[in-house]
mmCIF file of C-alpha atoms in Angstrom:
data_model
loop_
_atom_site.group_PDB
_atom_site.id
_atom_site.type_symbol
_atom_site.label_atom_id
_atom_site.label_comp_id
_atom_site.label_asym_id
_atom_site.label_seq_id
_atom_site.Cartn_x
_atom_site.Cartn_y
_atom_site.Cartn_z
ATOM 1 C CA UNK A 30 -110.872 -23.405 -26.028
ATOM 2 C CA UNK A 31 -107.780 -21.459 -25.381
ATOM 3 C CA UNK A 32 -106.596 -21.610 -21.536
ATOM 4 C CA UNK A 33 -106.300 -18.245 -20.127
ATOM 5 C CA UNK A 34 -102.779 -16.759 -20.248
ATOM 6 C CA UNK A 35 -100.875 -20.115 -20.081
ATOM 7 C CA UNK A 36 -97.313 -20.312 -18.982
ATOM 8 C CA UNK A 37 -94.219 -19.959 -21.217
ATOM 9 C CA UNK A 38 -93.305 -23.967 -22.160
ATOM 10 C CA UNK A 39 -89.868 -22.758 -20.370
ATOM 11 C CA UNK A 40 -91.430 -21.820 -17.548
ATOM 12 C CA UNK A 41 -93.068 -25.382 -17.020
ATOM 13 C CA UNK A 42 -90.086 -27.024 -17.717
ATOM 14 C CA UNK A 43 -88.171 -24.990 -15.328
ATOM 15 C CA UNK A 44 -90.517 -25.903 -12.636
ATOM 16 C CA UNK A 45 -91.611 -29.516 -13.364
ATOM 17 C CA UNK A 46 -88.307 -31.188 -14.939
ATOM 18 C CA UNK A 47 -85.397 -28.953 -13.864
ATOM 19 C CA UNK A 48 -86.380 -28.061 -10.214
ATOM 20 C CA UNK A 49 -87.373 -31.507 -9.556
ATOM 21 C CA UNK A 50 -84.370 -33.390 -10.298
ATOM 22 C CA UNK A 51 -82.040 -30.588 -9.180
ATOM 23 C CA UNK A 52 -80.307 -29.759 -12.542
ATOM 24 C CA UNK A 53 -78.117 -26.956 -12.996
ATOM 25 C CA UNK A 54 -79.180 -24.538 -16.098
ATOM 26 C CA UNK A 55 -75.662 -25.504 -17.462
ATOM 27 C CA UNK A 56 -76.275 -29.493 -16.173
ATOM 28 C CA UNK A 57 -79.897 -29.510 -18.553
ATOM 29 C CA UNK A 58 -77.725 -28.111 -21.336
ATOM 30 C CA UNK A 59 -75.198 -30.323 -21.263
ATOM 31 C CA UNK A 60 -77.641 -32.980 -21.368
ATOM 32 C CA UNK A 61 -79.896 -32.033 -23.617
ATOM 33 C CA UNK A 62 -76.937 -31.411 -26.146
ATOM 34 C CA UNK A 63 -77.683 -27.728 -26.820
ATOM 35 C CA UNK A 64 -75.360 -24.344 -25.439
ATOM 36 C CA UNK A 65 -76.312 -23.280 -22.187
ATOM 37 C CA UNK A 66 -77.619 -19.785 -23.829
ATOM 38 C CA UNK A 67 -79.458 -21.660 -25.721
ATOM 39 C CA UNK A 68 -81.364 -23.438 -23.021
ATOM 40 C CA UNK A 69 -81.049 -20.340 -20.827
ATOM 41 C CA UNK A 70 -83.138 -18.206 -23.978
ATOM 42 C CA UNK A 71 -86.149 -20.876 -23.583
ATOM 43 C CA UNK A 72 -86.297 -20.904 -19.740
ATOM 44 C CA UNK A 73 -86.536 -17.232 -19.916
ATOM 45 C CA UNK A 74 -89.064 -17.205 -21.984
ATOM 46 C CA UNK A 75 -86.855 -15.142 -24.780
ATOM 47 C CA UNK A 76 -87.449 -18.453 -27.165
ATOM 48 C CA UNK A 77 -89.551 -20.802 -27.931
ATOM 49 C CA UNK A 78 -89.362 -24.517 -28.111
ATOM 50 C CA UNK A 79 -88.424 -25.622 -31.666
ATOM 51 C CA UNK A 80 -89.120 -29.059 -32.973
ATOM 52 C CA UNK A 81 -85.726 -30.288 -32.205
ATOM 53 C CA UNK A 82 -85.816 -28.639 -29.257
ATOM 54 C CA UNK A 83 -89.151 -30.842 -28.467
ATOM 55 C CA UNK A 84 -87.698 -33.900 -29.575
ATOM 56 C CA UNK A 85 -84.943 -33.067 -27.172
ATOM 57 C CA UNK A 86 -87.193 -32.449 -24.365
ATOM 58 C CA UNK A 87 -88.616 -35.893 -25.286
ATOM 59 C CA UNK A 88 -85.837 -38.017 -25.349
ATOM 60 C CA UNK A 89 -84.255 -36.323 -22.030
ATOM 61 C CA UNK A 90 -87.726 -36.249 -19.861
ATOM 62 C CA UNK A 91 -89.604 -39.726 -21.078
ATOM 63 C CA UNK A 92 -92.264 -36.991 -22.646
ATOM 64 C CA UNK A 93 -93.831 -36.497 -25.833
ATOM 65 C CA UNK A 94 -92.276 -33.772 -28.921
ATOM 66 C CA UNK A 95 -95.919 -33.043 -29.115
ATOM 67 C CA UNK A 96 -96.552 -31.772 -25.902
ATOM 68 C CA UNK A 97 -93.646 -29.492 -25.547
ATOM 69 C CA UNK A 98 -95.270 -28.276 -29.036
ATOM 70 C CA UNK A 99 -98.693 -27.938 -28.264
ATOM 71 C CA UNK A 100 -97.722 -25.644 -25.378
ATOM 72 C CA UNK A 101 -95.489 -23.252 -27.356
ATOM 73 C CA UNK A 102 -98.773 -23.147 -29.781
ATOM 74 C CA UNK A 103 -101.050 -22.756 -26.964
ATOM 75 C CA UNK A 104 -98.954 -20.040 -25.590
ATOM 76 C CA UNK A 105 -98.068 -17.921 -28.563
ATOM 77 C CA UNK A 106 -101.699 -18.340 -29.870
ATOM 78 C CA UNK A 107 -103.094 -16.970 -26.408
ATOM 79 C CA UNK A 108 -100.637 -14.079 -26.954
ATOM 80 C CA UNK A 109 -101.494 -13.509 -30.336
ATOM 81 C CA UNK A 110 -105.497 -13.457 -29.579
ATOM 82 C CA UNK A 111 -104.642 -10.458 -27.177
ATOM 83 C CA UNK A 112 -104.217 -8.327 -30.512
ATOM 84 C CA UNK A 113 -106.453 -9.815 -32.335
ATOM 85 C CA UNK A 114 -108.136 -6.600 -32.803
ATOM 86 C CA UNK A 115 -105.104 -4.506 -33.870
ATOM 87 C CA UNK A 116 -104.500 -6.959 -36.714
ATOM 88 C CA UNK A 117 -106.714 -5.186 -39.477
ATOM 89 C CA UNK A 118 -108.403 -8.328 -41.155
ATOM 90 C CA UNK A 119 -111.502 -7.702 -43.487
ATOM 91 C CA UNK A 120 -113.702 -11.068 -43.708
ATOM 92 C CA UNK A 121 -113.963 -13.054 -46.928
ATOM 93 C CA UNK A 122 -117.409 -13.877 -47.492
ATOM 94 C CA UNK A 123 -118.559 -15.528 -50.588
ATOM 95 C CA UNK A 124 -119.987 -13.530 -53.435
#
């Protein structure tokens, strides 16, 4: 079951890793081993989280790659869905 509009993965870990310990957008970066625009791009929700970018996440917050995953896929499949019905698909049904 998909959750209803769920929150950009940046979004979350704006508010529950950033905020919390008090890190500067340019502080996380630095961290996390990645440019500043780079992090900057996911918080904003202009990109996603990557598989690197997960294991990152992982290694830098005691959290699971799959997680940070599972919410990108949660949230680009919710946004998807909302055009489901633009997307012009015949069914395949067995002859």
């Amino acid at each position: 079951m998909l959750m209803h509009n769920p929150p950009h993965p940046g979004e979350v870990l704006r508010e529950l890793c950033l905020e919390p310990l008090g890190l500067s957008v340019t502080a996380a970066a630095e961290a996390l081993g990645v440019s500043r625009k780079t992090l900057s791009a996911v918080l904003n929700g202009k990109a996603g989280i990557s598989p690197e970018m997960a294991v990152r996440l992982s290694i830098a917050f005691d959290t699971s790659a799959e997680s940070w995953l599972i919410q990108q896929s949660q949230y680009q499949l919710w946004h998807a869905e909302q055009h489901r019905k633009e997307l012009n698909v015949k069914k395949l049904v067995a002859a």
